[in-house]
mmCIF file of C-alpha atoms and ligand atoms in Angstrom:
data_model
loop_
_atom_site.group_PDB
_atom_site.id
_atom_site.type_symbol
_atom_site.label_atom_id
_atom_site.label_comp_id
_atom_site.label_asym_id
_atom_site.label_seq_id
_atom_site.Cartn_x
_atom_site.Cartn_y
_atom_site.Cartn_z
ATOM 1 C CA UNK A 159 -54.515 9.736 -9.001
ATOM 2 C CA UNK A 160 -51.836 7.583 -10.562
ATOM 3 C CA UNK A 161 -48.751 9.594 -11.463
ATOM 4 C CA UNK A 162 -46.357 8.784 -14.313
ATOM 5 C CA UNK A 163 -43.925 7.514 -11.674
ATOM 6 C CA UNK A 164 -46.567 5.162 -10.234
ATOM 7 C CA UNK A 165 -47.172 3.770 -13.722
ATOM 8 C CA UNK A 166 -43.448 3.298 -14.243
ATOM 9 C CA UNK A 167 -43.134 1.455 -10.955
ATOM 10 C CA UNK A 168 -46.100 -0.832 -11.746
ATOM 11 C CA UNK A 169 -44.728 -1.593 -15.194
ATOM 12 C CA UNK A 170 -41.307 -2.376 -13.694
ATOM 13 C CA UNK A 171 -42.973 -4.779 -11.263
ATOM 14 C CA UNK A 172 -44.654 -6.534 -14.210
ATOM 15 C CA UNK A 173 -41.237 -6.896 -15.854
ATOM 16 C CA UNK A 174 -39.773 -8.260 -12.610
ATOM 17 C CA UNK A 175 -39.792 -11.932 -13.560
ATOM 18 C CA UNK A 176 -38.220 -11.253 -16.944
ATOM 19 C CA UNK A 177 -35.490 -9.149 -15.342
ATOM 20 C CA UNK A 178 -34.753 -11.834 -12.744
ATOM 21 C CA UNK A 179 -34.427 -14.388 -15.581
ATOM 22 C CA UNK A 180 -31.980 -12.048 -17.367
ATOM 23 C CA UNK A 181 -29.954 -11.555 -14.198
ATOM 24 C CA UNK A 182 -29.777 -15.300 -13.523
ATOM 25 C CA UNK A 183 -28.714 -16.033 -17.093
ATOM 26 C CA UNK A 184 -25.862 -13.540 -16.669
ATOM 27 C CA UNK A 185 -25.078 -14.929 -13.223
ATOM 28 C CA UNK A 186 -24.694 -18.467 -14.593
ATOM 29 C CA UNK A 187 -22.241 -17.268 -17.249
ATOM 30 C CA UNK A 188 -19.816 -14.787 -15.680
ATOM 31 C CA UNK A 189 -16.946 -13.462 -17.791
ATOM 32 C CA UNK A 190 -13.854 -11.608 -16.603
ATOM 33 C CA UNK A 191 -12.810 -8.067 -17.540
ATOM 34 C CA UNK A 192 -12.275 -7.561 -21.295
ATOM 35 C CA UNK A 193 -13.514 -11.128 -21.967
ATOM 36 C CA UNK A 194 -17.246 -10.301 -21.878
ATOM 37 C CA UNK A 195 -17.938 -11.646 -25.379
ATOM 38 C CA UNK A 196 -20.934 -13.876 -24.618
ATOM 39 C CA UNK A 197 -22.274 -11.347 -22.114
ATOM 40 C CA UNK A 198 -22.192 -8.681 -24.836
ATOM 41 C CA UNK A 199 -23.917 -11.034 -27.285
ATOM 42 C CA UNK A 200 -26.680 -11.713 -24.748
ATOM 43 C CA UNK A 201 -27.225 -8.026 -23.960
ATOM 44 C CA UNK A 202 -27.397 -7.237 -27.671
ATOM 45 C CA UNK A 203 -29.984 -9.986 -28.144
ATOM 46 C CA UNK A 204 -32.232 -8.793 -25.309
ATOM 47 C CA UNK A 205 -32.120 -5.172 -26.475
ATOM 48 C CA UNK A 206 -32.702 -6.013 -30.129
ATOM 49 C CA UNK A 207 -35.670 -8.224 -29.229
ATOM 50 C CA UNK A 208 -37.252 -5.108 -27.706
ATOM 51 C CA UNK A 209 -36.516 -3.050 -30.823
ATOM 52 C CA UNK A 210 -33.860 -0.975 -29.077
ATOM 53 C CA UNK A 211 -31.191 0.521 -31.337
ATOM 54 C CA UNK A 212 -27.603 -0.660 -30.782
ATOM 55 C CA UNK A 213 -25.290 2.302 -31.312
ATOM 56 C CA UNK A 214 -22.445 0.508 -33.077
ATOM 57 C CA UNK A 215 -21.068 3.851 -34.206
ATOM 58 C CA UNK A 216 -19.376 3.759 -30.784
ATOM 59 C CA UNK A 217 -17.324 0.594 -31.279
ATOM 60 C CA UNK A 218 -16.292 -1.580 -28.340
ATOM 61 C CA UNK A 219 -14.573 -4.956 -28.427
ATOM 62 C CA UNK A 220 -16.662 -6.067 -25.446
ATOM 63 C CA UNK A 221 -19.592 -4.159 -24.006
ATOM 64 C CA UNK A 222 -21.933 -2.076 -26.127
ATOM 65 C CA UNK A 223 -23.769 1.226 -26.416
ATOM 66 C CA UNK A 224 -27.519 1.480 -27.101
ATOM 67 C CA UNK A 225 -29.864 4.409 -27.566
ATOM 68 C CA UNK A 226 -33.496 5.178 -26.896
ATOM 69 C CA UNK A 227 -35.362 8.350 -27.826
ATOM 70 C CA UNK A 228 -34.092 11.161 -29.984
ATOM 71 C CA UNK A 229 -37.544 11.410 -31.588
ATOM 72 C CA UNK A 230 -37.985 14.772 -29.896
ATOM 73 C CA UNK A 231 -35.253 17.317 -29.694
ATOM 74 C CA UNK A 232 -33.424 17.418 -26.395
ATOM 75 C CA UNK A 233 -30.261 16.553 -24.502
ATOM 76 C CA UNK A 234 -28.465 13.212 -24.230
ATOM 77 C CA UNK A 235 -28.226 11.506 -20.843
ATOM 78 C CA UNK A 236 -26.083 8.392 -20.308
ATOM 79 C CA UNK A 237 -27.017 5.454 -18.066
ATOM 80 C CA UNK A 238 -24.057 3.255 -17.221
ATOM 81 C CA UNK A 239 -24.014 -0.412 -16.191
ATOM 82 C CA UNK A 240 -20.866 -2.506 -15.725
ATOM 83 C CA UNK A 241 -20.985 -6.086 -17.027
ATOM 84 C CA UNK A 242 -17.853 -7.968 -15.876
ATOM 85 C CA UNK A 243 -17.305 -10.636 -13.201
ATOM 86 C CA UNK A 244 -14.479 -11.605 -10.827
ATOM 87 C CA UNK A 245 -11.941 -14.455 -10.589
ATOM 88 C CA UNK A 246 -13.647 -16.018 -7.541
ATOM 89 C CA UNK A 247 -14.996 -19.556 -7.069
ATOM 90 C CA UNK A 248 -18.684 -19.195 -6.193
ATOM 91 C CA UNK A 249 -19.832 -20.671 -2.868
ATOM 92 C CA UNK A 250 -23.498 -19.648 -2.746
ATOM 93 C CA UNK A 251 -25.027 -23.036 -3.561
ATOM 94 C CA UNK A 252 -27.712 -21.225 -5.594
ATOM 95 C CA UNK A 253 -29.510 -23.178 -8.334
ATOM 96 C CA UNK A 254 -28.309 -20.566 -10.841
ATOM 97 C CA UNK A 255 -24.727 -20.400 -9.511
ATOM 98 C CA UNK A 256 -21.822 -19.792 -11.882
ATOM 99 C CA UNK A 257 -21.209 -22.536 -14.437
ATOM 100 C CA UNK A 258 -17.722 -21.181 -15.106
ATOM 101 C CA UNK A 259 -15.206 -22.549 -12.576
ATOM 102 C CA UNK A 260 -13.231 -19.845 -10.795
ATOM 103 C CA UNK A 261 -15.431 -17.016 -12.110
ATOM 104 C CA UNK A 262 -18.320 -15.340 -10.370
ATOM 105 C CA UNK A 263 -20.531 -12.265 -10.437
ATOM 106 C CA UNK A 264 -19.419 -11.527 -6.879
ATOM 107 C CA UNK A 265 -19.863 -7.771 -7.178
ATOM 108 C CA UNK A 266 -23.391 -7.948 -8.589
ATOM 109 C CA UNK A 267 -22.602 -6.460 -12.002
ATOM 110 C CA UNK A 268 -25.169 -8.952 -13.341
ATOM 111 C CA UNK A 269 -27.713 -7.029 -11.254
ATOM 112 C CA UNK A 270 -26.544 -3.693 -12.689
ATOM 113 C CA UNK A 271 -26.749 -5.023 -16.253
ATOM 114 C CA UNK A 272 -30.234 -6.479 -15.733
ATOM 115 C CA UNK A 273 -31.393 -3.228 -14.071
ATOM 116 C CA UNK A 274 -30.128 -1.164 -17.021
ATOM 117 C CA UNK A 275 -31.835 -3.524 -19.474
ATOM 118 C CA UNK A 276 -34.999 -3.102 -17.392
ATOM 119 C CA UNK A 277 -34.647 0.683 -17.572
ATOM 120 C CA UNK A 278 -34.151 0.382 -21.334
ATOM 121 C CA UNK A 279 -37.346 -1.670 -21.715
ATOM 122 C CA UNK A 280 -39.298 0.846 -19.616
ATOM 123 C CA UNK A 281 -37.935 3.849 -21.513
ATOM 124 C CA UNK A 282 -38.545 2.173 -24.875
ATOM 125 C CA UNK A 283 -42.249 2.001 -24.027
ATOM 126 C CA UNK A 284 -42.218 5.769 -23.414
ATOM 127 C CA UNK A 285 -39.893 6.573 -26.296
ATOM 128 C CA UNK A 286 -42.335 8.841 -28.188
ATOM 129 C CA UNK A 287 -42.529 11.157 -25.168
ATOM 130 C CA UNK A 288 -38.859 11.163 -24.147
ATOM 131 C CA UNK A 289 -37.554 14.745 -24.159
ATOM 132 C CA UNK A 290 -34.188 13.764 -25.623
ATOM 133 C CA UNK A 291 -32.002 10.674 -25.885
ATOM 134 C CA UNK A 292 -30.994 8.094 -23.285
ATOM 135 C CA UNK A 293 -27.683 6.449 -24.148
ATOM 136 C CA UNK A 294 -27.011 3.175 -22.337
ATOM 137 C CA UNK A 295 -23.380 2.353 -21.638
ATOM 138 C CA UNK A 296 -22.911 -1.376 -21.046
ATOM 139 C CA UNK A 297 -19.337 -1.047 -19.881
ATOM 140 C CA UNK A 298 -16.719 -3.819 -19.763
ATOM 141 C CA UNK A 299 -13.872 -4.275 -17.278
ATOM 142 C CA UNK A 300 -14.930 -2.183 -14.303
ATOM 143 C CA UNK A 301 -13.009 -4.560 -12.028
ATOM 144 C CA UNK A 302 -9.775 -3.595 -13.758
ATOM 145 C CA UNK A 303 -10.812 0.067 -13.839
ATOM 146 C CA UNK A 304 -9.986 0.082 -17.551
ATOM 147 C CA UNK A 305 -13.453 -0.261 -19.109
ATOM 148 C CA UNK A 306 -14.681 3.310 -18.640
ATOM 149 C CA UNK A 307 -11.645 4.507 -20.595
ATOM 150 C CA UNK A 308 -12.630 2.235 -23.514
ATOM 151 C CA UNK A 309 -16.156 3.651 -23.500
ATOM 152 C CA UNK A 310 -14.850 7.223 -23.426
ATOM 153 C CA UNK A 311 -12.390 6.427 -26.245
ATOM 154 C CA UNK A 312 -15.281 5.095 -28.366
ATOM 155 C CA UNK A 313 -16.759 8.594 -28.352
ATOM 156 C CA UNK A 314 -19.873 7.517 -26.463
ATOM 157 C CA UNK A 315 -19.778 10.554 -24.166
ATOM 158 C CA UNK A 316 -20.045 12.994 -27.059
ATOM 159 C CA UNK A 317 -23.029 15.370 -26.572
ATOM 160 C CA UNK A 318 -23.763 13.769 -23.193
ATOM 161 C CA UNK A 319 -25.049 16.281 -20.612
ATOM 162 C CA UNK A 320 -24.948 13.943 -17.604
ATOM 163 C CA UNK A 321 -24.194 10.355 -16.682
ATOM 164 C CA UNK A 322 -25.938 8.256 -14.018
ATOM 165 C CA UNK A 323 -25.327 4.803 -12.605
ATOM 166 C CA UNK A 324 -25.703 2.684 -9.519
ATOM 167 C CA UNK A 325 -24.049 -0.038 -7.482
ATOM 168 C CA UNK A 326 -25.900 -2.604 -5.416
ATOM 169 C CA UNK A 327 -25.215 -2.219 -1.689
ATOM 170 C CA UNK A 328 -25.540 -5.339 0.488
ATOM 171 C CA UNK A 329 -25.749 -3.426 3.782
ATOM 172 C CA UNK A 330 -28.665 -1.238 2.643
ATOM 173 C CA UNK A 331 -32.134 -2.798 2.796
ATOM 174 C CA UNK A 332 -34.251 -3.311 -0.328
ATOM 175 C CA UNK A 333 -36.317 -0.186 -0.886
ATOM 176 C CA UNK A 334 -33.577 2.263 0.078
ATOM 177 C CA UNK A 335 -31.241 4.222 -2.173
ATOM 178 C CA UNK A 336 -28.002 5.762 -0.914
ATOM 179 C CA UNK A 337 -27.673 9.181 -2.535
ATOM 180 C CA UNK A 338 -24.853 11.530 -1.672
ATOM 181 C CA UNK A 339 -23.739 14.869 -2.993
ATOM 182 C CA UNK A 340 -19.911 15.050 -3.263
ATOM 183 C CA UNK A 341 -17.412 12.219 -2.694
ATOM 184 C CA UNK A 342 -18.933 8.731 -2.495
ATOM 185 C CA UNK A 343 -16.091 6.348 -3.356
ATOM 186 C CA UNK A 344 -12.331 6.589 -3.096
ATOM 187 C CA UNK A 345 -9.550 7.230 -5.545
ATOM 188 C CA UNK A 346 -7.870 3.821 -5.732
ATOM 189 C CA UNK A 347 -4.205 4.143 -6.653
ATOM 190 C CA UNK A 348 -1.593 1.401 -6.499
ATOM 191 C CA UNK A 349 2.140 1.511 -5.901
ATOM 192 C CA UNK A 350 5.201 -0.609 -6.464
ATOM 193 C CA UNK A 351 8.347 0.333 -4.530
ATOM 194 C CA UNK A 352 11.647 -1.222 -5.536
ATOM 195 C CA UNK A 353 14.283 -1.016 -2.842
ATOM 196 C CA UNK A 354 17.737 -1.525 -4.293
ATOM 197 C CA UNK A 355 20.560 -2.561 -1.938
ATOM 198 C CA UNK A 356 23.703 -4.593 -2.468
ATOM 199 C CA UNK A 357 23.817 -8.331 -1.924
ATOM 200 C CA UNK A 358 26.322 -10.045 0.352
ATOM 201 C CA UNK A 359 26.915 -13.139 2.461
ATOM 202 C CA UNK A 360 24.431 -13.170 5.340
ATOM 203 C CA UNK A 361 27.349 -13.480 7.754
ATOM 204 C CA UNK A 362 29.034 -10.355 6.363
ATOM 205 C CA UNK A 363 26.297 -7.675 6.248
ATOM 206 C CA UNK A 364 28.853 -4.867 6.395
ATOM 207 C CA UNK A 365 29.928 -5.850 2.880
ATOM 208 C CA UNK A 366 26.478 -5.127 1.455
ATOM 209 C CA UNK A 367 23.418 -2.921 1.831
ATOM 210 C CA UNK A 368 20.474 -4.889 3.216
ATOM 211 C CA UNK A 369 17.270 -4.120 1.243
ATOM 212 C CA UNK A 370 15.151 -6.190 3.660
ATOM 213 C CA UNK A 371 16.018 -3.990 6.623
ATOM 214 C CA UNK A 372 15.412 -0.907 4.492
ATOM 215 C CA UNK A 373 12.062 -2.261 3.249
ATOM 216 C CA UNK A 374 10.982 -3.048 6.809
ATOM 217 C CA UNK A 375 11.742 0.533 7.882
ATOM 218 C CA UNK A 376 9.904 1.874 4.852
ATOM 219 C CA UNK A 377 6.772 -0.171 5.691
ATOM 220 C CA UNK A 378 6.821 1.193 9.230
ATOM 221 C CA UNK A 379 7.487 4.790 8.173
ATOM 222 C CA UNK A 380 4.693 4.637 5.582
ATOM 223 C CA UNK A 381 2.250 4.306 8.486
ATOM 224 C CA UNK A 382 2.872 8.005 9.150
ATOM 225 C CA UNK A 383 1.850 9.113 5.660
ATOM 226 C CA UNK A 384 -1.859 9.061 6.529
ATOM 227 C CA UNK A 385 -1.619 9.525 10.310
ATOM 228 C CA UNK A 386 0.746 12.551 10.295
ATOM 229 C CA UNK A 387 -0.228 14.310 7.055
ATOM 230 C CA UNK A 388 -3.999 14.010 6.756
ATOM 231 C CA UNK A 389 -6.281 15.939 9.096
ATOM 232 C CA UNK A 390 -8.743 14.313 11.449
ATOM 233 C CA UNK A 391 -11.739 15.274 9.309
ATOM 234 C CA UNK A 392 -10.187 14.055 6.087
ATOM 235 C CA UNK A 393 -9.205 10.504 5.343
ATOM 236 C CA UNK A 394 -6.685 8.327 3.563
ATOM 237 C CA UNK A 395 -5.663 4.686 3.672
ATOM 238 C CA UNK A 396 -2.153 3.444 2.888
ATOM 239 C CA UNK A 397 -1.828 -0.361 2.820
ATOM 240 C CA UNK A 398 1.266 -2.378 1.947
ATOM 241 C CA UNK A 399 -0.105 -5.704 0.720
ATOM 242 C CA UNK A 400 2.926 -7.485 -0.727
ATOM 243 C CA UNK A 401 6.578 -7.625 0.288
ATOM 244 C CA UNK A 402 8.976 -9.817 -1.625
ATOM 245 C CA UNK A 403 12.701 -10.334 -1.206
ATOM 246 C CA UNK A 404 15.399 -12.932 -0.912
ATOM 247 C CA UNK A 405 16.151 -16.436 -2.103
ATOM 248 C CA UNK A 406 18.012 -18.188 0.692
ATOM 249 C CA UNK A 407 18.629 -18.172 4.461
ATOM 250 C CA UNK A 408 22.285 -17.319 4.096
ATOM 251 C CA UNK A 409 22.228 -14.588 1.465
ATOM 252 C CA UNK A 410 21.458 -10.916 1.878
ATOM 253 C CA UNK A 411 19.610 -10.154 -1.372
ATOM 254 C CA UNK A 412 20.162 -7.119 -3.542
ATOM 255 C CA UNK A 413 16.589 -5.920 -3.720
ATOM 256 C CA UNK A 414 13.143 -5.946 -2.142
ATOM 257 C CA UNK A 415 9.835 -5.056 -3.753
ATOM 258 C CA UNK A 416 6.703 -3.917 -1.979
ATOM 259 C CA UNK A 417 3.234 -3.260 -3.433
ATOM 260 C CA UNK A 418 0.007 -1.907 -2.108
ATOM 261 C CA UNK A 419 -2.720 0.665 -2.468
ATOM 262 C CA UNK A 420 -3.602 4.214 -1.439
ATOM 263 C CA UNK A 421 -7.238 5.334 -1.044
ATOM 264 C CA UNK A 422 -8.354 8.957 -0.793
ATOM 265 C CA UNK A 423 -11.630 10.854 -1.273
ATOM 266 C CA UNK A 424 -10.317 14.232 -2.308
ATOM 267 C CA UNK A 425 -7.956 15.252 -5.118
ATOM 268 C CA UNK A 426 -5.932 17.607 -2.901
ATOM 269 C CA UNK A 427 -5.470 14.939 -0.204
ATOM 270 C CA UNK A 428 -4.646 12.442 -2.918
ATOM 271 C CA UNK A 429 -1.819 14.603 -4.264
ATOM 272 C CA UNK A 430 -0.466 15.312 -0.792
ATOM 273 C CA UNK A 431 -0.483 11.627 0.190
ATOM 274 C CA UNK A 432 1.228 10.562 -3.021
ATOM 275 C CA UNK A 433 3.904 13.236 -2.557
ATOM 276 C CA UNK A 434 4.581 12.350 1.099
ATOM 277 C CA UNK A 435 4.595 8.644 0.237
ATOM 278 C CA UNK A 436 7.384 9.167 -2.271
ATOM 279 C CA UNK A 437 9.376 11.409 0.076
ATOM 280 C CA UNK A 438 9.124 8.931 2.974
ATOM 281 C CA UNK A 439 10.003 5.854 0.897
ATOM 282 C CA UNK A 440 12.947 7.525 -0.858
ATOM 283 C CA UNK A 441 14.192 9.285 2.281
ATOM 284 C CA UNK A 442 14.125 6.220 4.535
ATOM 285 C CA UNK A 443 15.859 4.089 1.914
ATOM 286 C CA UNK A 444 18.511 6.730 1.417
ATOM 287 C CA UNK A 445 19.141 7.032 5.172
ATOM 288 C CA UNK A 446 19.945 3.317 5.200
ATOM 289 C CA UNK A 447 22.205 3.481 2.145
ATOM 290 C CA UNK A 448 19.655 1.862 -0.169
ATOM 291 C CA UNK A 449 17.687 3.413 -3.003
ATOM 292 C CA UNK A 450 13.916 3.327 -3.374
ATOM 293 C CA UNK A 451 12.146 3.899 -6.668
ATOM 294 C CA UNK A 452 8.420 4.455 -6.426
ATOM 295 C CA UNK A 453 6.110 3.651 -9.341
ATOM 296 C CA UNK A 454 2.476 4.772 -9.234
ATOM 297 C CA UNK A 455 -0.247 2.652 -10.754
ATOM 298 C CA UNK A 456 -2.820 5.384 -11.186
ATOM 299 C CA UNK A 457 -6.352 4.194 -10.513
ATOM 300 C CA UNK A 458 -9.684 5.927 -10.871
ATOM 301 C CA UNK A 459 -10.139 9.301 -9.166
ATOM 302 C CA UNK A 460 -12.766 9.654 -6.402
ATOM 303 C CA UNK A 461 -16.422 9.193 -7.369
ATOM 304 C CA UNK A 462 -17.667 12.732 -6.836
ATOM 305 C CA UNK A 463 -21.375 13.383 -7.294
ATOM 306 C CA UNK A 464 -22.927 16.488 -8.805
ATOM 307 C CA UNK A 465 -25.173 18.388 -6.356
ATOM 308 C CA UNK A 466 -27.972 19.068 -8.832
ATOM 309 C CA UNK A 467 -28.076 15.464 -10.028
ATOM 310 C CA UNK A 468 -28.128 14.277 -6.413
ATOM 311 C CA UNK A 469 -31.306 16.339 -5.889
ATOM 312 C CA UNK A 470 -32.886 14.829 -8.998
ATOM 313 C CA UNK A 471 -31.946 11.345 -7.760
ATOM 314 C CA UNK A 472 -33.588 12.020 -4.403
ATOM 315 C CA UNK A 473 -36.730 13.245 -6.135
ATOM 316 C CA UNK A 474 -36.720 10.129 -8.357
ATOM 317 C CA UNK A 475 -36.422 7.823 -5.353
ATOM 318 C CA UNK A 476 -39.236 9.606 -3.530
ATOM 319 C CA UNK A 477 -41.506 9.561 -6.589
ATOM 320 C CA UNK A 478 -41.114 5.776 -6.681
ATOM 321 C CA UNK A 479 -41.745 5.314 -2.959
ATOM 322 C CA UNK A 480 -38.103 4.477 -2.229
ATOM 323 C CA UNK A 481 -36.338 5.819 0.841
ATOM 324 C CA UNK A 482 -33.423 8.096 -0.078
ATOM 325 C CA UNK A 483 -30.762 7.980 2.618
ATOM 326 C CA UNK A 484 -27.279 9.505 2.856
ATOM 327 C CA UNK A 485 -24.815 6.588 2.711
ATOM 328 C CA UNK A 486 -21.356 6.417 4.264
ATOM 329 C CA UNK A 487 -18.706 6.753 1.577
ATOM 330 C CA UNK A 488 -16.969 3.533 0.512
ATOM 331 C CA UNK A 489 -13.154 3.234 0.400
ATOM 332 C CA UNK A 490 -13.523 0.984 -2.643
ATOM 333 C CA UNK A 491 -12.736 2.450 -6.070
ATOM 334 C CA UNK A 492 -15.071 2.717 -9.089
ATOM 335 C CA UNK A 493 -14.115 3.617 -12.623
ATOM 336 C CA UNK A 494 -17.440 5.484 -12.987
ATOM 337 C CA UNK A 495 -15.276 8.331 -11.650
ATOM 338 C CA UNK A 496 -13.585 8.638 -15.076
ATOM 339 C CA UNK A 497 -16.930 9.655 -16.638
ATOM 340 C CA UNK A 498 -17.363 12.285 -13.948
ATOM 341 C CA UNK A 499 -14.078 13.828 -15.074
ATOM 342 C CA UNK A 500 -15.778 14.427 -18.453
ATOM 343 C CA UNK A 501 -19.404 15.281 -17.582
ATOM 344 C CA UNK A 502 -21.455 15.797 -14.389
ATOM 345 C CA UNK A 503 -22.453 12.450 -12.931
ATOM 346 C CA UNK A 504 -24.399 10.773 -10.182
ATOM 347 C CA UNK A 505 -23.580 7.357 -8.757
ATOM 348 C CA UNK A 506 -26.039 5.861 -6.261
ATOM 349 C CA UNK A 507 -25.905 2.909 -3.884
ATOM 350 C CA UNK A 508 -28.948 0.676 -4.273
ATOM 351 C CA UNK A 509 -30.164 -1.387 -1.317
ATOM 352 C CA UNK A 510 -30.093 -5.140 -1.969
ATOM 353 C CA UNK A 511 -30.112 -6.683 1.560
ATOM 354 C CA UNK A 512 -27.139 -8.930 0.786
ATOM 355 C CA UNK A 513 -25.696 -11.447 3.247
ATOM 356 C CA UNK A 514 -22.074 -10.640 2.313
ATOM 357 C CA UNK A 515 -20.067 -7.686 1.140
ATOM 358 C CA UNK A 516 -18.825 -7.229 -2.436
ATOM 359 C CA UNK A 517 -16.211 -9.718 -3.730
ATOM 360 C CA UNK A 518 -17.148 -12.467 -1.236
ATOM 361 C CA UNK A 519 -17.592 -16.041 -2.592
ATOM 362 C CA UNK A 520 -21.033 -16.200 -0.930
ATOM 363 C CA UNK A 521 -22.061 -12.757 -2.226
ATOM 364 C CA UNK A 522 -25.777 -12.622 -3.055
ATOM 365 C CA UNK A 523 -28.572 -10.088 -3.291
ATOM 366 C CA UNK A 524 -32.321 -9.856 -2.866
ATOM 367 C CA UNK A 525 -33.766 -9.877 -6.373
ATOM 368 C CA UNK A 526 -36.822 -7.921 -5.255
ATOM 369 C CA UNK A 527 -34.543 -4.896 -5.621
ATOM 370 C CA UNK A 528 -34.175 -5.512 -9.369
ATOM 371 C CA UNK A 529 -37.412 -3.999 -10.753
ATOM 372 C CA UNK A 530 -36.976 -1.137 -8.270
ATOM 373 C CA UNK A 531 -33.488 -0.433 -9.641
ATOM 374 C CA UNK A 532 -34.791 -0.560 -13.229
ATOM 375 C CA UNK A 533 -37.566 1.901 -12.374
ATOM 376 C CA UNK A 534 -35.123 4.166 -10.521
ATOM 377 C CA UNK A 535 -32.701 4.370 -13.466
ATOM 378 C CA UNK A 536 -35.547 5.036 -15.930
ATOM 379 C CA UNK A 537 -37.153 7.664 -13.694
ATOM 380 C CA UNK A 538 -33.830 9.376 -13.035
ATOM 381 C CA UNK A 539 -32.812 9.387 -16.712
ATOM 382 C CA UNK A 540 -36.119 10.983 -17.649
ATOM 383 C CA UNK A 541 -35.917 13.606 -14.909
ATOM 384 C CA UNK A 542 -32.360 14.509 -15.864
ATOM 385 C CA UNK A 543 -33.390 14.799 -19.539
ATOM 386 C CA UNK A 544 -36.189 17.186 -18.619
ATOM 387 C CA UNK A 545 -33.964 19.210 -16.311
ATOM 388 C CA UNK A 546 -31.066 19.497 -18.764
ATOM 389 C CA UNK A 547 -33.524 20.349 -21.553
ATOM 390 C CA UNK A 548 -34.934 23.238 -19.523
ATOM 391 C CA UNK A 549 -31.410 24.424 -18.737
ATOM 392 C CA UNK A 550 -30.524 24.432 -22.431
ATOM 393 C CA UNK A 551 -33.722 26.309 -23.317
ATOM 394 C CA UNK A 552 -32.981 28.838 -20.592
ATOM 395 C CA UNK A 553 -29.638 29.554 -22.178
ATOM 396 C CA UNK A 554 -31.105 30.110 -25.658
HETATM 397 NI NI1 NI B 285 -18.634 -3.551 -8.468
#
């Protein structure tokens, strides 16, 4: 007998060509974070053509919110897709490669957007039976980790019981979904350390305080922040990625500046690492007569999945004939984590058999994953609606 999930999967397959065309149209016209004006216009057009309501009561400058359902009483579940591209010159040689020089959908957000549109089309066809409302969040500026905040500020999470989303995963084969309870992606914080010394003639170092020597010691000592403070079964990364100082071969400068990033998967480890980082940088500088000031550039917290939603995601994958596997966590950051601070959420990795990792100029994905991703999001949204609806009834 054909189940409702079988029907959904077949219908998604029928929509496959249309979804691929949508993805390629987006791929040809990538726009950077907070500049997704044409992308937003296109998404609006595709949704409106299918009779889907745009929820302009949640105003966004770029990106948009849409809604399906609400004809029957029930909870609200949000499906999130990010829509922005990266400042990378595309080197795929594809016939539908980027037409915007220096910009590329090198993280596959075009895939996420097309998959969410696919889910919207599928859910629209079942709208009369939806036990609640599915709210689609087409979010700008994920790459700057500032778009989720705009969506939250618009009020679009009001009444939302759960939020789901996915990211394509090049190293997982098409037909698999990486689903993990607990931490999946890292908190991605940045830092800027200013080391203040005192300038002098290079031949008379005793007249000054050398910030370059101090900065070099700080970089070395920072290597102990993760290795001597974080246990073997926990993890953290501390990377110094920029170090600037000086103007001439014969002058000891008066300051040095170093930047970089810290990645952690756990809030407690995150706090400990940030505290030790500051103590080490300030202490080493002070020992050498210099002064370090540490500025944090706070990024998204860890993506931390809800256990119950993870079970529903596994059941959704299985119902569609997809293989649910437990993925290794990624040390990359994701601003989906900001939604999970507000409501329970589930972020999945979706197999796309890509030749390159995210953010590579030859990044690509296997488009056969697209209708599968659309079906997965639709199936999951519906299952979460049903589950949250039962929970609410149980409480009444
Ligand atoms: Ni991405």
